[in-house]
Short mmCIF file of C-alpha atoms and ligand atoms in Angstrom, two decimals:
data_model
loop_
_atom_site.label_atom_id
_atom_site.label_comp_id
_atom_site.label_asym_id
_atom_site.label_seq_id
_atom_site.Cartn_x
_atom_site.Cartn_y
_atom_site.Cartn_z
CA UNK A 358 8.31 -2.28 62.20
CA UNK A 359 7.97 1.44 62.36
CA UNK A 360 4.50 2.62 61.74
CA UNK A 361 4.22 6.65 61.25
CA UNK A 362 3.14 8.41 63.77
CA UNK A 363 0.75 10.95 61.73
CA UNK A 364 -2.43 10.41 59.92
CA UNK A 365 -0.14 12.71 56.75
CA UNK A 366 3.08 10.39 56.81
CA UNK A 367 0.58 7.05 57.12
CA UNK A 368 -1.16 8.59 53.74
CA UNK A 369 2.07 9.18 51.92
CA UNK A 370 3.70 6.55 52.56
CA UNK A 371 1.24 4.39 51.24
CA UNK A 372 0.40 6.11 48.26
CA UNK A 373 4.27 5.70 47.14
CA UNK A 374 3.95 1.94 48.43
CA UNK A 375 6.60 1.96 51.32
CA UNK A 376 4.13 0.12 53.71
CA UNK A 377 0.52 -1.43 52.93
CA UNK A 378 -2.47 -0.71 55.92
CA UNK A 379 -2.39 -4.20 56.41
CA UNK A 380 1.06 -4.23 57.51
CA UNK A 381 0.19 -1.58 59.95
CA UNK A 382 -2.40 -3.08 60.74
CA UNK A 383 -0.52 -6.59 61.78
CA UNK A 384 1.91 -4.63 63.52
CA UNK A 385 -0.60 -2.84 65.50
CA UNK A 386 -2.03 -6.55 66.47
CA UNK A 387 1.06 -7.91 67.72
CA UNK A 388 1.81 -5.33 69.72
CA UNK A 389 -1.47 -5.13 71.31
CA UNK A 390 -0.93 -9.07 72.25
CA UNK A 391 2.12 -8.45 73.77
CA UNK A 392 1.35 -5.59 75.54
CA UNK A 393 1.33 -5.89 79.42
CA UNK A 394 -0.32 -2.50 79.95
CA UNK A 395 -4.38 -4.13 79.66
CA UNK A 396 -5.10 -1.37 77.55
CA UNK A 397 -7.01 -2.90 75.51
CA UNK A 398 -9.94 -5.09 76.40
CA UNK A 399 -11.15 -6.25 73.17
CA UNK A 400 -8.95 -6.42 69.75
CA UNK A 401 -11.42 -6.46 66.88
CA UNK A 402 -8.64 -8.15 64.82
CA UNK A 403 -10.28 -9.96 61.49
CA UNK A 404 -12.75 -7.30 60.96
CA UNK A 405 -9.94 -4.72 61.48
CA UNK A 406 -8.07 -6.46 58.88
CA UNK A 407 -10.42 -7.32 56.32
CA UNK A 408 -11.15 -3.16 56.19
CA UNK A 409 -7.73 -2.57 56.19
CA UNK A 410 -7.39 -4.00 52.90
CA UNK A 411 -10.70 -2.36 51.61
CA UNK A 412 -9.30 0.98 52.64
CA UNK A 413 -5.71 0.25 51.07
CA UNK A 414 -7.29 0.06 47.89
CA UNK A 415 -9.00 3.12 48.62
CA UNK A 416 -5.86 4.88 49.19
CA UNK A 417 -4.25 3.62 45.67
CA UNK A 418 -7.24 4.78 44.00
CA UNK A 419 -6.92 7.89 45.43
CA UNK A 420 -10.33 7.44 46.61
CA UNK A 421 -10.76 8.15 50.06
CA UNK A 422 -11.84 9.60 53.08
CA UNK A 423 -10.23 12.22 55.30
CA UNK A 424 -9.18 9.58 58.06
CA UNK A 425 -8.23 7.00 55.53
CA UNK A 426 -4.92 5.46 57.09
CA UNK A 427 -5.69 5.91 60.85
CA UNK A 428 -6.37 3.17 63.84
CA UNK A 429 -8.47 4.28 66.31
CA UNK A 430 -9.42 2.52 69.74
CA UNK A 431 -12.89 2.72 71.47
CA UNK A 432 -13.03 3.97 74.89
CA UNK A 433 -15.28 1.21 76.36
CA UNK A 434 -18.24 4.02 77.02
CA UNK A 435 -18.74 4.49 73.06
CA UNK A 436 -21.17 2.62 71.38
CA UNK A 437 -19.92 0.52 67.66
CA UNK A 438 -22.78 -1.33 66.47
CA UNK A 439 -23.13 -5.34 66.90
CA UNK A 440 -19.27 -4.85 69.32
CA UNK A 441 -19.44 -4.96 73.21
CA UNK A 442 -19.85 -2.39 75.47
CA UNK A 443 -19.50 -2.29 79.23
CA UNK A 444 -18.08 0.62 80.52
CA UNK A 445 -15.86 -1.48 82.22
CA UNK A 446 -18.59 -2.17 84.68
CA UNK A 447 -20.02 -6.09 85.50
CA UNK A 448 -23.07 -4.17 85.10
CA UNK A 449 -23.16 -4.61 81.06
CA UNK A 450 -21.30 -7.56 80.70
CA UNK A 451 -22.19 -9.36 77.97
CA UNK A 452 -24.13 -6.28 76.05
CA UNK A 453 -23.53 -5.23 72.50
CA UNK A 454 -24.45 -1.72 71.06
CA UNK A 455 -27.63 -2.07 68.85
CA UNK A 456 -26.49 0.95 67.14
CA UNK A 457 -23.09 3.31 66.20
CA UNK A 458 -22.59 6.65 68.00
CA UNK A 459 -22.55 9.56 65.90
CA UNK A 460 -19.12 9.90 66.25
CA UNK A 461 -18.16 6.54 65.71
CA UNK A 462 -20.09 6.64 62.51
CA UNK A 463 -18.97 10.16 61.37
CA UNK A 464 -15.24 8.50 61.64
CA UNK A 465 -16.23 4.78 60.00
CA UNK A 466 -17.77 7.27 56.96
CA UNK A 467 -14.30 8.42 56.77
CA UNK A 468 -12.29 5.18 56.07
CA UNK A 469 -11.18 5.28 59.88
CA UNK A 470 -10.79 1.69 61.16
CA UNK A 471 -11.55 0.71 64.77
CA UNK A 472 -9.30 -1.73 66.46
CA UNK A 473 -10.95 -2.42 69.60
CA UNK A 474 -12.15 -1.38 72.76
CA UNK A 475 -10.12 0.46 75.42
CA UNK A 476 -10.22 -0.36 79.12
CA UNK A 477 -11.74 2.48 81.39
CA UNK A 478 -13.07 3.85 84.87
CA UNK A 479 -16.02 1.96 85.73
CA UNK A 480 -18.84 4.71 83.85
CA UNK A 481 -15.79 6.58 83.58
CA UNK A 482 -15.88 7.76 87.47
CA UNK A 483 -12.18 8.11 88.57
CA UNK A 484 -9.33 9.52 87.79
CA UNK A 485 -6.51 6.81 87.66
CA UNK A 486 -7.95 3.43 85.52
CA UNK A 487 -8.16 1.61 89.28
CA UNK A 488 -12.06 1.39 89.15
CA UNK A 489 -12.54 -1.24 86.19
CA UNK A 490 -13.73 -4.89 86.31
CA UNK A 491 -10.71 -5.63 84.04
CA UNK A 492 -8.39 -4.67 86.29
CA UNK A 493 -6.11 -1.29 86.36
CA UNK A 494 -4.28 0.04 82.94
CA UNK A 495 -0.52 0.06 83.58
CA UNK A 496 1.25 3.58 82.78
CA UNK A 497 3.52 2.49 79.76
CA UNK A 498 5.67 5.37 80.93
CA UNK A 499 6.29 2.99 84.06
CA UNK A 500 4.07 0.39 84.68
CA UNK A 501 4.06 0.76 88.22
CA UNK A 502 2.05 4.20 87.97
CA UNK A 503 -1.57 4.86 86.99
CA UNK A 504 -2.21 6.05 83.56
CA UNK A 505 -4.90 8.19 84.47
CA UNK A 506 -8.84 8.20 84.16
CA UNK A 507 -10.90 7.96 83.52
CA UNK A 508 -9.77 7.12 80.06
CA UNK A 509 -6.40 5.53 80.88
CA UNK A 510 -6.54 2.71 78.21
CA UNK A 511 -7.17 5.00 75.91
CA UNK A 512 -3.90 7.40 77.35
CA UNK A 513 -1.93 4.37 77.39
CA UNK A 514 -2.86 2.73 73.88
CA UNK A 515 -1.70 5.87 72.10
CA UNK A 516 1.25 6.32 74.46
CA UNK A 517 2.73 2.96 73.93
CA UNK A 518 1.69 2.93 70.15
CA UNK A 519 -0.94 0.35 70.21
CA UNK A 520 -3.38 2.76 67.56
CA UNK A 521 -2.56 6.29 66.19
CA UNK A 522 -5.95 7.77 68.14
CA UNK A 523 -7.77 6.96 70.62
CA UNK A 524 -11.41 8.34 71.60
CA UNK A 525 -11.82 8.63 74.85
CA UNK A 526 -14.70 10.87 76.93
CA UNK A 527 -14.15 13.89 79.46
CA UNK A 528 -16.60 14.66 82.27
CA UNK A 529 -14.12 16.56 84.63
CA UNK A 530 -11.06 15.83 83.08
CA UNK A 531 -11.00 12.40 82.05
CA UNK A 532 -9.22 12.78 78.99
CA UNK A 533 -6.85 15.49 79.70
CA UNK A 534 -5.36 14.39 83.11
CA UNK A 535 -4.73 10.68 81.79
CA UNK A 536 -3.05 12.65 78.21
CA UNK A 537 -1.18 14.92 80.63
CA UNK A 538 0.08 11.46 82.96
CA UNK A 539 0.66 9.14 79.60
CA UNK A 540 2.80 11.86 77.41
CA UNK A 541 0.37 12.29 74.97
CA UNK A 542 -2.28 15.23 73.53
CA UNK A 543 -5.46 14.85 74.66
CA UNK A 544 -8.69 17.31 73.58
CA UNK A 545 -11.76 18.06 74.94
CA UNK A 546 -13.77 19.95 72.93
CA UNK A 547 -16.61 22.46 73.94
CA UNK A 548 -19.76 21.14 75.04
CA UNK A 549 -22.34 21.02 72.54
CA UNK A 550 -19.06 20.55 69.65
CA UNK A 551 -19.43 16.92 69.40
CA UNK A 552 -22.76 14.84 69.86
CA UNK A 553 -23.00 12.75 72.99
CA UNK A 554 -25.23 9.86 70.85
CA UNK A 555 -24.12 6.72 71.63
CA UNK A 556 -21.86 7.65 74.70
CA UNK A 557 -22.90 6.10 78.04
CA UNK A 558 -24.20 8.84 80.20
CA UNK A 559 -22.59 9.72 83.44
CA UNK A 560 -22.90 13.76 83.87
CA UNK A 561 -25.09 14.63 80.50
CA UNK A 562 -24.64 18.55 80.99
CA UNK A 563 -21.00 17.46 81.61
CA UNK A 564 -19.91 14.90 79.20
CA UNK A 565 -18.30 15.43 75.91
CA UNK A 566 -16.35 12.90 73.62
CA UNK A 567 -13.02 13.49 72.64
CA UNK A 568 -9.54 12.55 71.26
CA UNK A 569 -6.32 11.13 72.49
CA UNK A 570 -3.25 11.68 69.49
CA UNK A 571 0.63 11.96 68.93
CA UNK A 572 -0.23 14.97 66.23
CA UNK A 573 -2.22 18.15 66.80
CA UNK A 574 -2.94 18.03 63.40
CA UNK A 575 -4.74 14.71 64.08
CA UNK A 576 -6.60 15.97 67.04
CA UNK A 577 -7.75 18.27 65.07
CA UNK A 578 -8.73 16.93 62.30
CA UNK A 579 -11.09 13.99 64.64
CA UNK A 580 -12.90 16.97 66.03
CA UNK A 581 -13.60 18.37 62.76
CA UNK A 582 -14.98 15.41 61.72
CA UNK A 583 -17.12 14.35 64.66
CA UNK A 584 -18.15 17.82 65.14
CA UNK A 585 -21.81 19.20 64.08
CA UNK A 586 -25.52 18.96 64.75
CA UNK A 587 -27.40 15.61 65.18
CA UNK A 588 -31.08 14.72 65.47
CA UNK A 589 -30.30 12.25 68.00
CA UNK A 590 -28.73 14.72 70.28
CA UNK A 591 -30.48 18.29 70.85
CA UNK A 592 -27.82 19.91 72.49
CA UNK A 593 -25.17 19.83 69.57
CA UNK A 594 -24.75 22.87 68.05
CA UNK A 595 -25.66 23.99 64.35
CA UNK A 596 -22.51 25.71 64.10
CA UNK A 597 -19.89 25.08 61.15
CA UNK A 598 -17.60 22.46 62.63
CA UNK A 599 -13.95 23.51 63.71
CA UNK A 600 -11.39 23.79 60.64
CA UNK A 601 -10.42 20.62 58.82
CA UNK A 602 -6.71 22.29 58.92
CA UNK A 603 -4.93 24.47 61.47
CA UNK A 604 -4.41 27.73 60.27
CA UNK A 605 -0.74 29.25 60.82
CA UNK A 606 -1.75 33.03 61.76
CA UNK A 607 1.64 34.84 62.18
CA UNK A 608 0.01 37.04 65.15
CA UNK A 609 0.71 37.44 68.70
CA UNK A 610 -2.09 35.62 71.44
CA UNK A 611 -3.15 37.32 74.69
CA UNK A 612 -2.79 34.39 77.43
CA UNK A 613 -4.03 34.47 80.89
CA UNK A 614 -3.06 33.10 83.88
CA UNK A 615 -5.16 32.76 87.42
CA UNK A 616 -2.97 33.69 90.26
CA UNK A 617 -4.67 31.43 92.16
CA UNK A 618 -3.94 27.98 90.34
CA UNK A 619 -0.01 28.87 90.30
CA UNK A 620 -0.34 29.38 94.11
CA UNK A 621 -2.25 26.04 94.34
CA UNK A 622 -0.25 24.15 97.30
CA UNK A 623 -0.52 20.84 96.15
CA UNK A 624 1.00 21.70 92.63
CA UNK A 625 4.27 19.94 91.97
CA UNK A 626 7.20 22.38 91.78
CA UNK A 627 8.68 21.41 88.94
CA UNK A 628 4.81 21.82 87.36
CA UNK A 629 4.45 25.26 88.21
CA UNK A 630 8.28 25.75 86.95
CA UNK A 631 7.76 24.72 83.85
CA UNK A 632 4.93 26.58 83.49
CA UNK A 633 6.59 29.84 84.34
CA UNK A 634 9.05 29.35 81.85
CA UNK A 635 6.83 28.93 79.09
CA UNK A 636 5.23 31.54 79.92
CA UNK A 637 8.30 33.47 80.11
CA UNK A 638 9.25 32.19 76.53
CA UNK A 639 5.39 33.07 74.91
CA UNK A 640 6.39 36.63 76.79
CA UNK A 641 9.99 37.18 74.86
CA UNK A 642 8.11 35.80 71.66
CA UNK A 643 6.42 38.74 72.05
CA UNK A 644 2.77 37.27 73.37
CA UNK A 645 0.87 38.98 76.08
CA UNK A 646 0.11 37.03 79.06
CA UNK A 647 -1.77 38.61 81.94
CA UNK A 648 -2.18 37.23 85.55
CA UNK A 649 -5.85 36.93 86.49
CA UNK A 650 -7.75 36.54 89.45
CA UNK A 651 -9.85 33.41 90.05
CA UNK A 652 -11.72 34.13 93.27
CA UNK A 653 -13.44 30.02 92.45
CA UNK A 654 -10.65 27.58 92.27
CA UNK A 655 -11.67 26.07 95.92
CA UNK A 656 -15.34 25.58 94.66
CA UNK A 657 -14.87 24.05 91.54
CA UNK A 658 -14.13 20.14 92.53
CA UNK A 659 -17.69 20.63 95.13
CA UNK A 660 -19.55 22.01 92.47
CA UNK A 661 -18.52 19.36 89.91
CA UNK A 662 -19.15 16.83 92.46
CA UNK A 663 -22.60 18.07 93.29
CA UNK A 664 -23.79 18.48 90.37
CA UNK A 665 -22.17 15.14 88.30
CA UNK A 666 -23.24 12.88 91.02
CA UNK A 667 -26.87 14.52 90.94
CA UNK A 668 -26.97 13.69 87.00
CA UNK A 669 -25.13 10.09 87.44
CA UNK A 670 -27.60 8.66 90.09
CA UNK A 671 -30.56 9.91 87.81
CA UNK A 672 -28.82 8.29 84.81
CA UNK A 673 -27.37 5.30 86.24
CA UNK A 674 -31.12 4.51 87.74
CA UNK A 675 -31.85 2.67 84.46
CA UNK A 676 -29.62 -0.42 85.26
CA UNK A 677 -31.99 -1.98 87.82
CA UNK A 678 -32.09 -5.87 86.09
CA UNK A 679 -35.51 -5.36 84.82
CA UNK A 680 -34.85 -2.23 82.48
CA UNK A 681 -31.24 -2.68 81.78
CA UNK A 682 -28.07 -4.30 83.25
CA UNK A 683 -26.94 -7.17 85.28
CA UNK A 684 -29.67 -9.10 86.96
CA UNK A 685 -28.93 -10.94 90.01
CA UNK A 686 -30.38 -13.97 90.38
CA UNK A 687 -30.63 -14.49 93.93
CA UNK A 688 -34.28 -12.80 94.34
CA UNK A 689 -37.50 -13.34 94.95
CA UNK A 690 -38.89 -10.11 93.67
CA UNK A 691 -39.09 -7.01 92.35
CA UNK A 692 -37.68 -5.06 94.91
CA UNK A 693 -34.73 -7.43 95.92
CA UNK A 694 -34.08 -8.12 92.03
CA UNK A 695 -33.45 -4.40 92.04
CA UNK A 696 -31.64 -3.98 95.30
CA UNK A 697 -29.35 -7.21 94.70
CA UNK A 698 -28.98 -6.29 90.65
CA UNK A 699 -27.92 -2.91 91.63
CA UNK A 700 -25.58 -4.44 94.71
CA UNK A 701 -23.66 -6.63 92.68
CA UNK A 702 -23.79 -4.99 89.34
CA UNK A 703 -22.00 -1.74 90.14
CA UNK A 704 -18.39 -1.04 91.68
CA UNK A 705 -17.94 0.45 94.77
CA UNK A 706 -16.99 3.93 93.48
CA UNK A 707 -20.31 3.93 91.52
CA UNK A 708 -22.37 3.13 94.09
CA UNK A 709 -20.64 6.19 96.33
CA UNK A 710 -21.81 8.18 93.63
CA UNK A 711 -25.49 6.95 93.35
CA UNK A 712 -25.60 7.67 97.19
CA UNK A 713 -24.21 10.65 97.00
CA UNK A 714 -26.31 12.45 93.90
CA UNK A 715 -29.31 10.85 95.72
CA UNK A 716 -28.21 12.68 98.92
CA UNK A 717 -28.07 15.82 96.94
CA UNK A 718 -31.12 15.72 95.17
CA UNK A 719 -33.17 14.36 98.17
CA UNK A 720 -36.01 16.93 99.79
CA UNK A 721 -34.52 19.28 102.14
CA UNK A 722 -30.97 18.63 100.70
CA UNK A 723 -31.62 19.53 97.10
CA UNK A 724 -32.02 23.73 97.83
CA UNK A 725 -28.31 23.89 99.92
CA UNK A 726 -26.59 21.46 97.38
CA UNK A 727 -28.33 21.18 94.21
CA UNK A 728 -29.84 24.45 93.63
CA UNK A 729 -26.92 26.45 95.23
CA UNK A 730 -24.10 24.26 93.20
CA UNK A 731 -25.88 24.99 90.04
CA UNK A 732 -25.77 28.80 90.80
CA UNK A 733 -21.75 28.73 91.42
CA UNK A 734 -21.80 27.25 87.86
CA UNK A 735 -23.49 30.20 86.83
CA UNK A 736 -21.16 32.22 88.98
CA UNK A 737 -17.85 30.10 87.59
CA UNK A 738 -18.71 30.72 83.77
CA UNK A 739 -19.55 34.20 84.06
CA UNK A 740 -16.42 34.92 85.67
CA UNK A 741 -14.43 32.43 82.90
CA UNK A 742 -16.20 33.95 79.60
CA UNK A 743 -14.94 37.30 81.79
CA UNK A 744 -11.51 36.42 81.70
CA UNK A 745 -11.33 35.48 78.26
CA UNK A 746 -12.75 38.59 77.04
CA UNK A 747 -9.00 40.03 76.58
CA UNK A 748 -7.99 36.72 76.26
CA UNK A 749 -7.64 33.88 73.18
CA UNK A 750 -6.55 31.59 75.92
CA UNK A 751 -6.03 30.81 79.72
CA UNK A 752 -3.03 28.35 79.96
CA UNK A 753 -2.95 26.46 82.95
CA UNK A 754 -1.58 22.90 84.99
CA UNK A 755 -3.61 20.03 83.72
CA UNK A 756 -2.97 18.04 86.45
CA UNK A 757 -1.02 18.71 90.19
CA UNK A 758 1.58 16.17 89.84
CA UNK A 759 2.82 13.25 87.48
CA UNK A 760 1.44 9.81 87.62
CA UNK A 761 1.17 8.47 90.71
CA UNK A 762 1.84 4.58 92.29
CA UNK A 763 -0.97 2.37 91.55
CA UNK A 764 -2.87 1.74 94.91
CA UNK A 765 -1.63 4.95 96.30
CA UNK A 766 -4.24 6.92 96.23
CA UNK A 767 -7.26 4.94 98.79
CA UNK A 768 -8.99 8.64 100.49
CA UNK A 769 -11.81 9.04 97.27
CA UNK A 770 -11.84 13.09 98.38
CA UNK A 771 -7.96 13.13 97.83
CA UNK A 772 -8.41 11.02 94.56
CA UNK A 773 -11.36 14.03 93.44
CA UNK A 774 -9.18 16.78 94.26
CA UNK A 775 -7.14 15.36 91.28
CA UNK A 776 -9.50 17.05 88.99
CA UNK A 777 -9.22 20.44 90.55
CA UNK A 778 -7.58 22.22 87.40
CA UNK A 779 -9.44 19.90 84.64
CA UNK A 780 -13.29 20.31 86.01
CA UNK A 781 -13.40 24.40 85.31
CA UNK A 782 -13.58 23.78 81.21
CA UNK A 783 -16.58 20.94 82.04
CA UNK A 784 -18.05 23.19 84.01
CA UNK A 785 -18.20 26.16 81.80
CA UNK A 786 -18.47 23.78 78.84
CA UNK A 787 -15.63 25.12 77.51
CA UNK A 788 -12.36 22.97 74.88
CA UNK A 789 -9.87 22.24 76.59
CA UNK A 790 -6.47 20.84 75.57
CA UNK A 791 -3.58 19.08 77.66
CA UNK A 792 -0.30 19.14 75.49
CA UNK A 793 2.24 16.91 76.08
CA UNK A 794 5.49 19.73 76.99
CA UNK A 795 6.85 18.75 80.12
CA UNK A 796 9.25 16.04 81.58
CA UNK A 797 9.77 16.08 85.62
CA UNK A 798 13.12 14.65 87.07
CA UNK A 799 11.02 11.43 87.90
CA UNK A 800 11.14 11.15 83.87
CA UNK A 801 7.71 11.13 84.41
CA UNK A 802 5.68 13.22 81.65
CA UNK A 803 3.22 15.85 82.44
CA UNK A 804 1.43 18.20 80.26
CA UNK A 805 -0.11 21.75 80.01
CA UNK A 806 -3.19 22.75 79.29
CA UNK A 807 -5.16 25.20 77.19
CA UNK A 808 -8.82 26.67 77.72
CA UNK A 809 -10.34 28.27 75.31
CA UNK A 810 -14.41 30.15 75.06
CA UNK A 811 -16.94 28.33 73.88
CA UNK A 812 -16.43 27.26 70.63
CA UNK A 813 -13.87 28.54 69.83
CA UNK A 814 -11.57 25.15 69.04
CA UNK A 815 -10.10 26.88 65.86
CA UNK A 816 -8.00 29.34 68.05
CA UNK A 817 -7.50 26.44 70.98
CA UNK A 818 -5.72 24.82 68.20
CA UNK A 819 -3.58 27.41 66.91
CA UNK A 820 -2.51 28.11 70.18
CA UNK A 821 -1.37 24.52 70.63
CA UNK A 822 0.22 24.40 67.60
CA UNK A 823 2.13 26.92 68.36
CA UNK A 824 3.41 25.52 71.75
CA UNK A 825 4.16 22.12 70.40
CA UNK A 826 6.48 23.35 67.82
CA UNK A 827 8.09 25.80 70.42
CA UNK A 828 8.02 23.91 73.37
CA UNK A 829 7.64 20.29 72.65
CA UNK A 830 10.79 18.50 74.59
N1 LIG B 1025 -11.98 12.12 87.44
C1 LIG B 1025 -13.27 12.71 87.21
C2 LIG B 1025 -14.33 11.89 87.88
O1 LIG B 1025 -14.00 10.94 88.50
C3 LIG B 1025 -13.52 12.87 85.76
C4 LIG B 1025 -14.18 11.72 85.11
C5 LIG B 1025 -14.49 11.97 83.68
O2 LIG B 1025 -14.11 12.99 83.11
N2 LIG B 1025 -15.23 11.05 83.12
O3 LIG B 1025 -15.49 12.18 87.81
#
């Protein structure tokens, strides 16, 4: 069965009676079970029925909410009342949210149903799915290749069809670079846009929750609806959320480019080709694009390394088997019940990043790491906000190559130099889109992405929309 691939053609068709949401709904189950791709960790498949029906009705009575019609999957970092939760860590096996995240319930409140939960980086640290007590997500593009992470199950769900969105969470890139490896849109949006209630912390100044989609008009409509302020979350801004529809401005944008990430080494040819021409096309299309200079590029994947490790070791200090978390039972007290909790709780990528924010933050470390890494953020936004002053957007790589083999990557520095064009809009706290335009001779899909200031999603969108219906192969 064919299920439609937009939120809009899901709607309409079931209004004139061409498919029920249950249907959908089965088909979305059987797929899921015969999927070889362990996206999916957790199918919530009776519940997920039962509201399909609810919400059918809803539909015929023309009664409904905005997301009425849609299947979304749960990154496994995203709280859903009374369902499990583990980050895909042995550390919270066996836990179930005690309460919704914002977002989660700003999306139930709008007839969206939740399928299940989507397999993930371990406290989404990594950038290919390898880090996960469940085992590594398969790239349905090839299964042989990485999806991407941290958020690969949530890449590869809406890649291979198995839910229309997927929510997913960005720190340094985790949702873009697995969209950009998987063939799919994947948006990040500013920091502050969406609350961070209910998401498992890992870099708190960092992290932001986002969306995985076929559609930009279904990205876009997610963030408008998880968007706005929050009691439970003091950094969310009071500003009016991002449009509920993209507006179709018949104007020309100013792009920019930084010299310095097309000169990158290790970005694939055929990458940096494919950029070119697009630019190219946005310049005979009568857009402006303007070659900038990035004096930072080198210093963004230390300073996003500093600085989320510092945060992660103070936020992961909570699962000790007393407080929270796994506890071992091979101790005698409190000290070992910590040590051996925290020993055979975590992964081993966590625990490298414990170590290393502790090393950071430690006395006579913190001033030459900590302190100075927080002042090239300073430096790095000032410098970003300075090159979008002329411009609505910088478009840039998301990622320096396609997918690569699972197990191929082993050196963890070569692994975080993966993030080295996605960590700039997390560090500046700036949306961020990767967009789904290119296809390398390895058939391999890779995307390009779109920064945008602060808050300023509306125009991100736009832009995108624009590109997709120019550019989309
Ligand atoms: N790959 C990056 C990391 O390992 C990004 C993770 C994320 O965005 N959650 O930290």
């Amino acid at each position: 069965m064919n299920i439609p691939e937009s939120l809009a053609d899901i709607q309409e068709k079931i209004i004139k009676k061409e498919i029920s949401l249950v249907q959908i709904c089965q088909e979305y189950i059987n797929r899921i079970k015969s999927s070889t791709s362990n996206a999916y960790i957790e199918v919530f498949e009776e519940e997920a029925l039962s509201k399909a029906e609810k919400i059918q009705k809803k539909i015929i009575g023309n009664n409904f909410g905005l997301l009425a019609g849609i299947f979304v999957g749960l990154k496994d970092n995203i709280c859903y009342k009374d369902h499990n939760l583990t980050a895909s860590s042995k550390m919270l096996e066996g836990f179930k949210s005690l309460f919704s995240a914002t977002a989660v319930e700003k999306i139930l409140n709008e007839d969206a149903i939740i399928l299940g939960r989507l397999n993930c980086d371990e406290f989404a640290m990594g950038s290919s799915n390898e880090n996960s007590i469940y085992g590594p997500v398969k790239n349905p593009k090839d299964e042989k290749k990485v999806p991407g992470g941290s958020s690969g199950g949530s890449a590869a769900a809406v890649a291979e069809g198995l839910c229309n969105i997927a929510l997913g969470s960005d720190t340094g890139g985790s949702i873009r670079q697995p969209a950009s490896f998987c063939g799919v849109i994947g948006m990040k949006p500013s920091y502050g846009r969406i609350s961070r209630n209910g998401l498992i912390a890992y870099g708190s100044s960092f992290d932001q929750i986002g969306v995985f989609s076929k559609t930009i008009q279904d990205a876009n409509i997610l963030i408008h609806v998880m968007s706005g302020s929050d009691e439970f979350d003091s950094t969310v801004s009071s500003q009016e959320p991002s449009n509920k529809e993209i507006q179709l401005p018949n104007k020309k944008f100013n792009f920019g480019i930084p010299d310095e990430y097309l000169k990158f080494e290790g970005l694939d040819i055929e990458i940096k080709n494919k950029l070119l021409s697009v630019i190219e096309n946005l310049k005979e299309d009568g857009h402006k694009v303007e070659v900038l200079k990035f004096p930072f590029l080198k210093y963004l994947v230390p300073t996003y390394y500093v600085l989320t490790t510092a945060e992660a070791s103070s936020n992961l200090a909570r699962y000790d088997g007393a407080h929270f978390g796994f506890r071992s039972n091979n101790s005698e007290d409190i000290n070992s019940t910590y040590e051996n909790s925290r020993s055979e709780g975590f992964g081993i990528e966590v625990k490298r990043r414990i170590m290393l924010g502790n090393f950071v933050l430690s006395s006579g470390y913190y001033d030459a790491y900590f302190t100075k890494a927080q002042k090239v953020r300073r430096l790095i936004k000032t410098k970003t906000e300075e090159m979008l002053k002329n411009n609505d957007v910088l478009i840039l790589p998301t990622a320096p190559s396609t997918a690569f083999n699972i197990g191929e990557i082993k050196d963890p520095i070569k692994m975080y130099l993966q993030d080295i064009f996605t960590v700039h809009a997390n560090i500046t706290g700036a949306p961020a889109i990767s967009l789904p335009i290119g296809t390398h001779s390895n058939n391999l899909p890779f995307g390009i992405q779109l920064m945008a200031n602060s808050f300023q999603e509306n125009t991100l969108f736009e832009v995108s929309n624009l590109l997709i219906e120019k550019y989309l192969e």
